[in-house]
Coordinates of C-alpha atoms and ligand atoms in Angstrom, one line a residue:
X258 CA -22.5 -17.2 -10.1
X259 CA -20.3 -19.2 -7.6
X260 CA -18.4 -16.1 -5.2
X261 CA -14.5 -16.5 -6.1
X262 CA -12.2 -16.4 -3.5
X263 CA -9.9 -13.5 -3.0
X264 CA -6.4 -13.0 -2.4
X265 CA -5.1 -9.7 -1.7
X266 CA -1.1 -10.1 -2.2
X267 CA 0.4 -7.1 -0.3
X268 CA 4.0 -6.2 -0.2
X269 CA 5.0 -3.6 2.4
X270 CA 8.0 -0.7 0.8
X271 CA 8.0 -2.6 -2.4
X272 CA 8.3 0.3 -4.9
X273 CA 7.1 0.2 -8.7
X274 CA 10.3 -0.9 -10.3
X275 CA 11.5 -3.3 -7.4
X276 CA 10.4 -6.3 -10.1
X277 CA 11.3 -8.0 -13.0
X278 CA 8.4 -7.2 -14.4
X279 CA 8.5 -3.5 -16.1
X280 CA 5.7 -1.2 -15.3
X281 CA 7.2 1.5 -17.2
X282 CA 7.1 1.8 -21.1
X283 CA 10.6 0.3 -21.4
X284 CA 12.8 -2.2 -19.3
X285 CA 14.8 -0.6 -16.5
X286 CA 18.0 -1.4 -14.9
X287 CA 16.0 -2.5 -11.8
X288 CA 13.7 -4.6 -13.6
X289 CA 16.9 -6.5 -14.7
X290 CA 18.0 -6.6 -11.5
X291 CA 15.3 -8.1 -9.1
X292 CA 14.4 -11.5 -10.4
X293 CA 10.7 -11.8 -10.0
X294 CA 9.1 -15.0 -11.6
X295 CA 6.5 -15.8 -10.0
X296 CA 5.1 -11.7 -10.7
X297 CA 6.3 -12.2 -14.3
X298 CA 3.7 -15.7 -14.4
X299 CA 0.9 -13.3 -12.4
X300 CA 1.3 -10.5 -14.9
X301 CA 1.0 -13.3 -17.9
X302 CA -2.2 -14.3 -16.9
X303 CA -3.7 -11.1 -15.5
X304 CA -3.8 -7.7 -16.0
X305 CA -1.1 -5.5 -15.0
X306 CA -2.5 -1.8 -13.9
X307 CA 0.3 0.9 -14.8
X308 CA -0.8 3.9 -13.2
X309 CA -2.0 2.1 -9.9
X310 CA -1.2 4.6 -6.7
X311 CA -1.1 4.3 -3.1
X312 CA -0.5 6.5 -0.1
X313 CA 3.2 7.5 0.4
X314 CA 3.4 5.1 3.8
X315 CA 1.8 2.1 5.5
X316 CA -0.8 3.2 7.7
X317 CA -3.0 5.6 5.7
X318 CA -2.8 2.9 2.3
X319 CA -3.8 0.4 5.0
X320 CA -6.8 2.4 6.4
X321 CA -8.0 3.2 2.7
X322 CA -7.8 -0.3 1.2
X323 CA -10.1 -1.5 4.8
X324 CA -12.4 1.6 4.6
X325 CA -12.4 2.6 1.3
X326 CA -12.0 5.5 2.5
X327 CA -9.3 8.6 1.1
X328 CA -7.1 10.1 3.7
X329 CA -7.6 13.1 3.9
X330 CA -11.2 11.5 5.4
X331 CA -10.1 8.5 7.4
X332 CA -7.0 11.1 8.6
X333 CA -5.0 8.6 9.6
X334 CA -2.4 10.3 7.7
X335 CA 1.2 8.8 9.3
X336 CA 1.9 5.5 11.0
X337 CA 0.6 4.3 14.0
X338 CA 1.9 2.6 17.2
X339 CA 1.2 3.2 20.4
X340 CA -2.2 4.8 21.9
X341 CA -2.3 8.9 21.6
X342 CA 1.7 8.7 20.5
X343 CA 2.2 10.9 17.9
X344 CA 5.1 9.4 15.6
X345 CA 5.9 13.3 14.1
X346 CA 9.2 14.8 14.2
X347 CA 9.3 18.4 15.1
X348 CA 10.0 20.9 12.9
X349 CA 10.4 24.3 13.8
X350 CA 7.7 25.9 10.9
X351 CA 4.7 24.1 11.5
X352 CA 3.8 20.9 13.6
X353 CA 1.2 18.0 12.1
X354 CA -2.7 18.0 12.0
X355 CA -3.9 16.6 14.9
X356 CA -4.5 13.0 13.1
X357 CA -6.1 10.1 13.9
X358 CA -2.9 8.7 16.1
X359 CA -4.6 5.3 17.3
X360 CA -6.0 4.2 13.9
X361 CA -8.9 2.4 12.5
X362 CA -11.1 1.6 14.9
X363 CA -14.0 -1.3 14.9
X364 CA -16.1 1.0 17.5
X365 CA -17.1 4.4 17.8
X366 CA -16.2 6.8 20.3
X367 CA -12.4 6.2 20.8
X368 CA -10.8 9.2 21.1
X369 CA -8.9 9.7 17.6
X370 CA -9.7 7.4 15.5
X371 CA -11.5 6.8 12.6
X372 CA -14.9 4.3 13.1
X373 CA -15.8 2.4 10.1
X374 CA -17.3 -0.8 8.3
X375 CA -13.8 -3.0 7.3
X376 CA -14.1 -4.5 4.3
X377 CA -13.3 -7.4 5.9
X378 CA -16.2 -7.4 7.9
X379 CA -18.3 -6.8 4.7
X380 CA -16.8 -9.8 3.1
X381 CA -17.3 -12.4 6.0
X382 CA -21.0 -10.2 5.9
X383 CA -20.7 -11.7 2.6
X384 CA -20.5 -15.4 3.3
X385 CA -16.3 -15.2 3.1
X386 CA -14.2 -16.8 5.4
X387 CA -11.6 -14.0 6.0
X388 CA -8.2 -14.8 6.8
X389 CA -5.4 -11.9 8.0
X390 CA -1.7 -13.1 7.4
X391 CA 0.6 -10.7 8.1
X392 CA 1.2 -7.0 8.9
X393 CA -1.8 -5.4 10.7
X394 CA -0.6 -1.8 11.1
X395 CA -4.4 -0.7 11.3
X396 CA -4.9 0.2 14.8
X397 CA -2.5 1.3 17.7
X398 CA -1.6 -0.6 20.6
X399 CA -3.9 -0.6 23.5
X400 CA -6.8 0.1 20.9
X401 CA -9.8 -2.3 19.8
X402 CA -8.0 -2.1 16.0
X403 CA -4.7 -3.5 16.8
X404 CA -6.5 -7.2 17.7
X405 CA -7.3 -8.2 13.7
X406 CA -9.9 -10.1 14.8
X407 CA -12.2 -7.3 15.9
X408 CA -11.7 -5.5 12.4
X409 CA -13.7 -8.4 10.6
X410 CA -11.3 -11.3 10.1
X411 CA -11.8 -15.4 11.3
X412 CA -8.4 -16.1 11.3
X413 CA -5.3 -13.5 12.2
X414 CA -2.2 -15.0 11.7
X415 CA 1.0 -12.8 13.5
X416 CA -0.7 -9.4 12.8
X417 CA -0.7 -6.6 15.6
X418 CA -0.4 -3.0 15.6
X419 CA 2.6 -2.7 14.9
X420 CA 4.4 -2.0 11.1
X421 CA 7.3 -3.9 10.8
X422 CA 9.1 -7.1 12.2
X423 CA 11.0 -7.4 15.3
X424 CA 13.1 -9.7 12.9
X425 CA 12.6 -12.0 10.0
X426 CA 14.8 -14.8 11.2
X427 CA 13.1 -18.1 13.5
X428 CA 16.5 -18.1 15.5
X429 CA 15.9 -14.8 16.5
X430 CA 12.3 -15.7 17.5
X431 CA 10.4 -12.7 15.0
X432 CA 12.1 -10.4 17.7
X433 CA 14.3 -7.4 17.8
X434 CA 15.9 -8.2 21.6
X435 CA 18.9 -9.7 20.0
X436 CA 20.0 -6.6 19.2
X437 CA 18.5 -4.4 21.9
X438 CA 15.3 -3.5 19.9
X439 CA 12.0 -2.6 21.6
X440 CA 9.4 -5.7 22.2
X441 CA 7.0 -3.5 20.9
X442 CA 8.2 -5.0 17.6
X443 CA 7.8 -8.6 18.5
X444 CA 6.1 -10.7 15.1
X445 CA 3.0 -12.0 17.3
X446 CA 1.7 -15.8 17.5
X447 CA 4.4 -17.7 15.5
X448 CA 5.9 -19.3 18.8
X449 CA 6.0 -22.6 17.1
X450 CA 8.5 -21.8 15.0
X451 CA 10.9 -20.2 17.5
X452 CA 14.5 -20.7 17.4
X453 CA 14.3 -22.5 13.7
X454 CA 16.1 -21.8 11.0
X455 CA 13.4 -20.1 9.1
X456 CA 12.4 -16.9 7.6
X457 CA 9.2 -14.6 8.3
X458 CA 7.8 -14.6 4.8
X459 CA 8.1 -18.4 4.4
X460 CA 6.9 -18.9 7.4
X461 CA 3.8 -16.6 7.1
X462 CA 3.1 -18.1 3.1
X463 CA 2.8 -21.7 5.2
X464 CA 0.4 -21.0 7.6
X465 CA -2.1 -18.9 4.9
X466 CA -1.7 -22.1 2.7
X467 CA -2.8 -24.1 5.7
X468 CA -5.8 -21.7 6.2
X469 CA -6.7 -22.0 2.1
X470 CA -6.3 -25.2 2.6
X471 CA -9.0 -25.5 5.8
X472 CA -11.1 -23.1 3.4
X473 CA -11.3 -25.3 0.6
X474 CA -12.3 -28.2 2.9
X475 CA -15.2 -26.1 4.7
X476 CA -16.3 -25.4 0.7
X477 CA -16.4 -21.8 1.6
X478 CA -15.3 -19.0 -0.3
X479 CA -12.5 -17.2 1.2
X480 CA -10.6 -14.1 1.4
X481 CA -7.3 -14.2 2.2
X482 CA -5.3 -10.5 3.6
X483 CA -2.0 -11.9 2.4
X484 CA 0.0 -8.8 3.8
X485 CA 3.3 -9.5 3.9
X486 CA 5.7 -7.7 6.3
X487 CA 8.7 -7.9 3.8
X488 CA 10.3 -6.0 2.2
X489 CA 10.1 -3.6 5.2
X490 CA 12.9 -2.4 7.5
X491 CA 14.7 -4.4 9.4
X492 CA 16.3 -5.1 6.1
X493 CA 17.7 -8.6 6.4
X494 CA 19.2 -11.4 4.3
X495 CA 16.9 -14.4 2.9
X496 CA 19.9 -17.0 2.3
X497 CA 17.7 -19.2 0.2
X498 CA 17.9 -15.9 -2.3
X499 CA 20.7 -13.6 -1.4
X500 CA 24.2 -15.4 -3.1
X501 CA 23.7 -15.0 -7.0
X502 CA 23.3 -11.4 -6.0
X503 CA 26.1 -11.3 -4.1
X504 CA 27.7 -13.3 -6.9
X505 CA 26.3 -10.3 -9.1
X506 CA 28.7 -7.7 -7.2
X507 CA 26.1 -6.2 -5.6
X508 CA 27.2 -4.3 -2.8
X509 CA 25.5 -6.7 1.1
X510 CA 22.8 -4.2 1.3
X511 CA 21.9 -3.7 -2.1
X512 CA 22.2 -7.7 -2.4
X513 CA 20.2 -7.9 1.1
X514 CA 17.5 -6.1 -0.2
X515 CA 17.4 -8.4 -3.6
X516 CA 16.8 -11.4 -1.8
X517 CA 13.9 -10.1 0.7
X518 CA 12.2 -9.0 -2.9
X519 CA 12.8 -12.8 -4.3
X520 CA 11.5 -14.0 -1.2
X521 CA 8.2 -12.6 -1.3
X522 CA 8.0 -13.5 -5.0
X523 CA 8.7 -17.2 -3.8
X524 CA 5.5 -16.6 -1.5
X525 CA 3.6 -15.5 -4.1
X526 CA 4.6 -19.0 -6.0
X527 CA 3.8 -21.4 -3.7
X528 CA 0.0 -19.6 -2.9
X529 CA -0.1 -20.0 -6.8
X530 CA 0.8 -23.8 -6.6
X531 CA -1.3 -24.3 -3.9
X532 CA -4.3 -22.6 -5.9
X533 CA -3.6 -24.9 -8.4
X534 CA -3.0 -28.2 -6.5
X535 CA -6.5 -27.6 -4.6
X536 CA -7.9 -27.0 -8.2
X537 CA -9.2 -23.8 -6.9
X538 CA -7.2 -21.9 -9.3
X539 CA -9.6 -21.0 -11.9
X540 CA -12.2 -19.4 -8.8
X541 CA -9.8 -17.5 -7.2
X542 CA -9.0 -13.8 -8.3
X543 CA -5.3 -12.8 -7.1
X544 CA -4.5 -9.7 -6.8
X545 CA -0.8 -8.1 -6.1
X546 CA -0.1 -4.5 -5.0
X547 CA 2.3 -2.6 -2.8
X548 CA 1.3 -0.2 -0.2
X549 CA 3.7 2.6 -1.1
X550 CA 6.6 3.7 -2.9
X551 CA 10.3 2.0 -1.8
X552 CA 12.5 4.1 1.0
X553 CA 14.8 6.3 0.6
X554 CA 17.7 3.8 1.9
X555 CA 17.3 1.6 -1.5
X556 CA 17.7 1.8 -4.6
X557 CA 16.0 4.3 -6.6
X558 CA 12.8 3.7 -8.8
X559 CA 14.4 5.1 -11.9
X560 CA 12.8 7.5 -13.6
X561 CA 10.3 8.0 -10.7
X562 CA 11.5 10.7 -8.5
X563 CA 11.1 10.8 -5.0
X564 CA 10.4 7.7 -2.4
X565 CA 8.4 6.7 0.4
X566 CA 7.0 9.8 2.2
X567 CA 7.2 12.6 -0.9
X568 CA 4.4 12.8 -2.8
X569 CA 6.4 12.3 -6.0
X570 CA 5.2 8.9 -8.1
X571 CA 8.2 7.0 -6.5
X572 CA 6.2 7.6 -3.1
X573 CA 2.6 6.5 -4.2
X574 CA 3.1 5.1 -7.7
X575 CA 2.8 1.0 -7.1
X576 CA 3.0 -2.0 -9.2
X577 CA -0.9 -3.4 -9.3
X578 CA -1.7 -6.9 -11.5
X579 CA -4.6 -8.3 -10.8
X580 CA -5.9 -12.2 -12.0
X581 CA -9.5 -12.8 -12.4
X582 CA -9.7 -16.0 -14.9
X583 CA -12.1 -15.8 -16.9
X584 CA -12.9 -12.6 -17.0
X585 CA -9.7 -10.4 -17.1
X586 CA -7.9 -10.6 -20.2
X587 CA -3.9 -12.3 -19.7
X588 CA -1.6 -10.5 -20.7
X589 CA -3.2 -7.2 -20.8
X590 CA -2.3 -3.7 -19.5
X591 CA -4.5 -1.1 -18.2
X592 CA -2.8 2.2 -18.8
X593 CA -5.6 4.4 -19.3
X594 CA -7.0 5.8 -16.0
X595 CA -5.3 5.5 -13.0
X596 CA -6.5 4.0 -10.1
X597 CA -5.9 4.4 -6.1
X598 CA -5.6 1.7 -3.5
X599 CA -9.1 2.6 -1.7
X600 CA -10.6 1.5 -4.9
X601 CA -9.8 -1.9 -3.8
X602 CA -12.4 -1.7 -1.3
X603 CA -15.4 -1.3 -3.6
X604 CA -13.7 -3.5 -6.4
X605 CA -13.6 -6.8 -3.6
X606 CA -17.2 -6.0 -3.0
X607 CA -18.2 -6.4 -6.9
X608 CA -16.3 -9.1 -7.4
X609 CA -17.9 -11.2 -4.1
X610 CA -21.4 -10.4 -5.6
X611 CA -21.6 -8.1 -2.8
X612 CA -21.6 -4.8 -4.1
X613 CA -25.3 -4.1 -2.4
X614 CA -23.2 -4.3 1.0
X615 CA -21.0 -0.8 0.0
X616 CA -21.9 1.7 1.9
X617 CA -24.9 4.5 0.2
X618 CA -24.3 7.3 2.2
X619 CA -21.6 9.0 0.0
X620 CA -18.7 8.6 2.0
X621 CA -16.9 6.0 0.2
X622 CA -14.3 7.5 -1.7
X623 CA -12.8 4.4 -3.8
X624 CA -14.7 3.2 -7.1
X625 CA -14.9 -0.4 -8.4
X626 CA -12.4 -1.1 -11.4
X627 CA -14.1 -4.6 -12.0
X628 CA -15.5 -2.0 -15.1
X629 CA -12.2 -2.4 -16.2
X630 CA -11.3 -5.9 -15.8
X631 CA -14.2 -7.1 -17.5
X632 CA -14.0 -4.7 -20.8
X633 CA -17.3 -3.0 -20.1
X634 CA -15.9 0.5 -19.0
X635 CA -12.8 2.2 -19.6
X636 CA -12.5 3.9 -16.4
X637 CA -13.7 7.1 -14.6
X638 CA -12.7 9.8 -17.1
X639 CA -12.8 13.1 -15.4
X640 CA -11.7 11.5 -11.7
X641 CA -9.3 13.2 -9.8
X642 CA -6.9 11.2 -7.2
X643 CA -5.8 13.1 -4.2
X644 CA -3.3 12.1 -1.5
X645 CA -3.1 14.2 2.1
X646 CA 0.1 14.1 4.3
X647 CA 0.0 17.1 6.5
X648 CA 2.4 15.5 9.2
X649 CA 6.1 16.0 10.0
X650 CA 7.8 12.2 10.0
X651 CA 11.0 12.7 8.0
X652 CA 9.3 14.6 4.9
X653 CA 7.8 18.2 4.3
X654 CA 3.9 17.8 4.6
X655 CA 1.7 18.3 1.3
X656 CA -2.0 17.6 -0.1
X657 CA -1.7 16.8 -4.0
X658 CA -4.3 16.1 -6.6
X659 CA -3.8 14.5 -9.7
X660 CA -5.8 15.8 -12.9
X661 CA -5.6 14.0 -16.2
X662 CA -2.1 14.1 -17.2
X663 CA -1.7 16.8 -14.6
X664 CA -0.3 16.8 -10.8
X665 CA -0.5 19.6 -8.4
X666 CA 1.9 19.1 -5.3
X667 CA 0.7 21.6 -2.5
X668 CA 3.8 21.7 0.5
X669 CA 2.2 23.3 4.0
X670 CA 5.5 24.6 5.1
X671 CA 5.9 27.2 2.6
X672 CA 2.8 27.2 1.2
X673 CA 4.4 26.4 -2.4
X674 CA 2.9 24.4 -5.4
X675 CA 4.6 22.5 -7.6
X676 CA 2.7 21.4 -11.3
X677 CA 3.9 18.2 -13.4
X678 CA 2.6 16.7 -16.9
X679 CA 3.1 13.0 -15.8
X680 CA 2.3 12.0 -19.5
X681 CA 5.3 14.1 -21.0
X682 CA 7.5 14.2 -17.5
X683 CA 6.9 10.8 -15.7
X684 CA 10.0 11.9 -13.5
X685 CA 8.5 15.3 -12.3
X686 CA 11.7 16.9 -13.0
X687 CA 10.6 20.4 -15.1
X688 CA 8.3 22.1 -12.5
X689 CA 5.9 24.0 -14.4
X690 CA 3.6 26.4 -12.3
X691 CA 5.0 29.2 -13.3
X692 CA 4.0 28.8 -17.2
X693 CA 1.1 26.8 -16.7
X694 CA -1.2 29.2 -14.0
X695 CA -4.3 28.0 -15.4
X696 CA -3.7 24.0 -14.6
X697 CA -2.7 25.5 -11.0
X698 CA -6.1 27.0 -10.2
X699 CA -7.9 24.7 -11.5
X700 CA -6.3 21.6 -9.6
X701 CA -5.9 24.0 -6.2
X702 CA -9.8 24.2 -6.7
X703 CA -10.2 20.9 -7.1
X704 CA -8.4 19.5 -4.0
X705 CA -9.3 22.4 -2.2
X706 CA -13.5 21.8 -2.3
X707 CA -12.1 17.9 -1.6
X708 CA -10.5 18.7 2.0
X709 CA -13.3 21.0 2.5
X710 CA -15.6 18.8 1.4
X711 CA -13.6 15.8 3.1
X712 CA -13.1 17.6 6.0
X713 CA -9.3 17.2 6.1
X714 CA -7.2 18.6 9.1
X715 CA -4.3 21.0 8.2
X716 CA -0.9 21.5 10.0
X717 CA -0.6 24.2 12.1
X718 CA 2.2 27.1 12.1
X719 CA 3.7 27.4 15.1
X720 CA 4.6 30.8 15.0
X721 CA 0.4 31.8 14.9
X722 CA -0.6 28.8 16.0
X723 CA -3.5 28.8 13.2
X724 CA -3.8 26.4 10.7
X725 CA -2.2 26.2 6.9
X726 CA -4.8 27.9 4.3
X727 CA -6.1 25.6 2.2
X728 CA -4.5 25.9 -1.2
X729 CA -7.3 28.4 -2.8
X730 CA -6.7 30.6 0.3
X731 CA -2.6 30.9 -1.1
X732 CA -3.9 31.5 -4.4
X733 CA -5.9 34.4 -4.0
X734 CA -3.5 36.0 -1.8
X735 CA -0.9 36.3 -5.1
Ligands
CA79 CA1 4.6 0.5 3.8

């Protein structure tokens, strides 16, 4: 069978109701917001994954997809920047795990990192032509991982270590010195387009069309990073989108951040149109996801709770569709299992007739859904999904596992559990521990032997200067 190409369509802060397309059972008030066409089109001819999950913030759901790794394993567990700079805030309880500050790392032996295959490298291992575009965030600066191109890719267009854009606007040159912003954020290698009147995420969906384009004429299969820096912070105005929402009475910000979410749907457009002009359409899977939950400055993902950072599902609950012609039934919806965004990581493999190239010594953490797609499985019944944050950036840290219906939220600080039904209480807002002690030791088992077993770093509390119990060792002490 003829390898497909594959496009992995990532959108930075875009959280699961930020759309037009509804993910939950019925049709919100941001889903008639946002106008989102070109997602509506991708979720008519794909499958649209309702219980898809990422980590609650960029770097660790960036590790994860490249590694296939879970965080509490790769341990980068907050974002990166700059070599052995902690991003933490203090706090005066406990201070964060001593993570993997400088990221993903292509060799082994730099001091905290984590060393792995990239999937990326796997791919082009493959016979892919693999093309970054975008948002790096992977490694920190100074660090082999911040340069793209020794994590496994052929092409890196404008990604770096860093997690956000100087500035979207050509006029301001990608940069952030306009206003008195730090360099560090400058959008890398996009010089040509310097003092134009043009915006990042056009700009960025023109040059990957010109690298499908070269692919197509090389008659190689490709893979193609598409990871967009919108709708990150800074949050700025796309004016090709932002009037009818003004015209809407949206309040500028609320209007600002309506346009950057049509703009990256536009993206997603033209690389559809240009699938189709190249009459590559048909051998290309396209898949869309987000790499965690909106921030806390937008509008909320009604009736999620919670946002970026929090472990509740409007932090790591994400919109996933996924278009494999031919195989993956249009129109459908996968609501059965849930899945995780290191499951991407395995899934590529499958799908590039690779899946011999995964790696067999039981470290992988993601599994394949191509099971899924194709109608020959209905998922992995009996998998638990766990999530690790045990830093100090803005949010309380936690570990939480989710069982079933079931989700156990363990915060560090206080050493307090919270227990959810998602299937009756998709908003987590009737706390349940107390009545329900049996669900709490068995999920505190489970994610206990998995950062044992994972060997997960905990905070530490200042005051003894020893780390947070694991959650089993604040159960049997009750
Ligand atoms: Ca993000």
């Amino acid at each position: 069978m003829q390898q497909p190409n594959i496009i992995f369509f990532l959108v930075d802060d875009m959280g699961w109701q930020d759309t037009s397309v509804p993910f939950h059972t019925e049709i919100t008030e941001l889903n008639r917001r946002y106008r989102t066409p070109n997602m509506e089109r991708l979720a008519a001819a794909g499958v649209k994954f309702t219980q898809a999950y990422a980590c609650p913030l960029c770097s660790p759901s960036r590790v994860s997809l490249m590694t296939g790794l879970n965080a509490a394993r790769h341990m980068v567990t907050n974002w990166t920047l700059r070599r052995d700079q902690e991003t933490d805030t203090a706090r005066d309880d406990v201070r964060s795990a001593d993570w993997n500050v400088n990221g993903l790392c292509p060799e082994p032996g730099v001091s905290r990192t984590v060393h792995a295959e990239t999937l990326a490298a796997l791919l082009r291992q493959a016979g892919y032509r693999t093309i970054h575009c975008g948002k790096g965030h992977l490694g920190a600066h100074g660090t082999p991982g911040a340069d793209l191109l020794n994590l496994g890719f052929d092409v890196n267009i404008a990604g770096h270590a860093a997690g956000g854009p100087g500035s979207y606007y050509g006029i301001h040159n990608f940069s952030a010195a306009w206003r008195g912003g730090d360099r560090i954020w400058d959008v890398p290698g996009l010089e040509k387009y310097h003092g134009q009147d043009v915006n990042l995420t056009d700009v960025l969906t023109r040059e990957a069309i010109t690298e499908i384009e070269r692919s197509v004429e090389d008659r190689r299969p490709f893979y193609l990073y598409m990871s967009h820096y919108a709708v990150h912070a800074p949050w700025e105005k796309d004016d090709r989108f932002y009037r009818p929402y003004e015209e809407s009475g949206l309040p500028e910000f609320e209007a600002t951040y309506a346009s950057m979410l049509e703009s990256q749907d536009d993206s997603l457009g033209e690389i559809m149109r240009s699938l189709e002009r190249l009459q590559v359409d048909q051998n290309t899977v396209l898949v869309f996801m987000t790499d965690n939950g909106q921030p806390k400055q937008v509008p909320r993902n009604r009736p999620l709770r919670g946002h970026k950072l929090t472990p509740y599902e409007g932090g790591v609950r994400v919109p996933l569709i996924v278009k494999w012609p031919g195989i993956a039934r249009p129109g459908s919806v996968y609501s059965r299992t849930p899945v995780i965004i290191e499951d991407i990581f395995p899934t590529f493999l499958e799908l590039a007739g690779a899946a011999h190239l995964v790696p067999k010594d039981g470290t992988i953490d993601g599994r394949s859904f191509v099971p899924q797609l194709d109608g020959s499985q209905c998922g992995h019944a009996g998998r638990a999904l766990y999530w690790h944050y045990p830093n100090t950036y803005d949010q309380p840290p936690f570990s939480a596992v989710r069982y079933g219906d079931w989700k156990l939220i363990y915060f560090h600080a206080d050493r307090k559990f919270e227990l959810y039904n998602l299937r009756d209480d998709i908003g987590e807002r009737h706390e349940c521990s107390q009545s329900k002690p049996t669900e709490v030791r068995r999920l505190s088992r489970l994610l206990t032997r998995h950062l044992e077993e994972t060997g997960a770093k905990m905070p530490v509390t200042i005051a003894t200067g020893e780390a947070v119990s694991l959650p089993d060792g604040v159960i049997s002490g009750l």
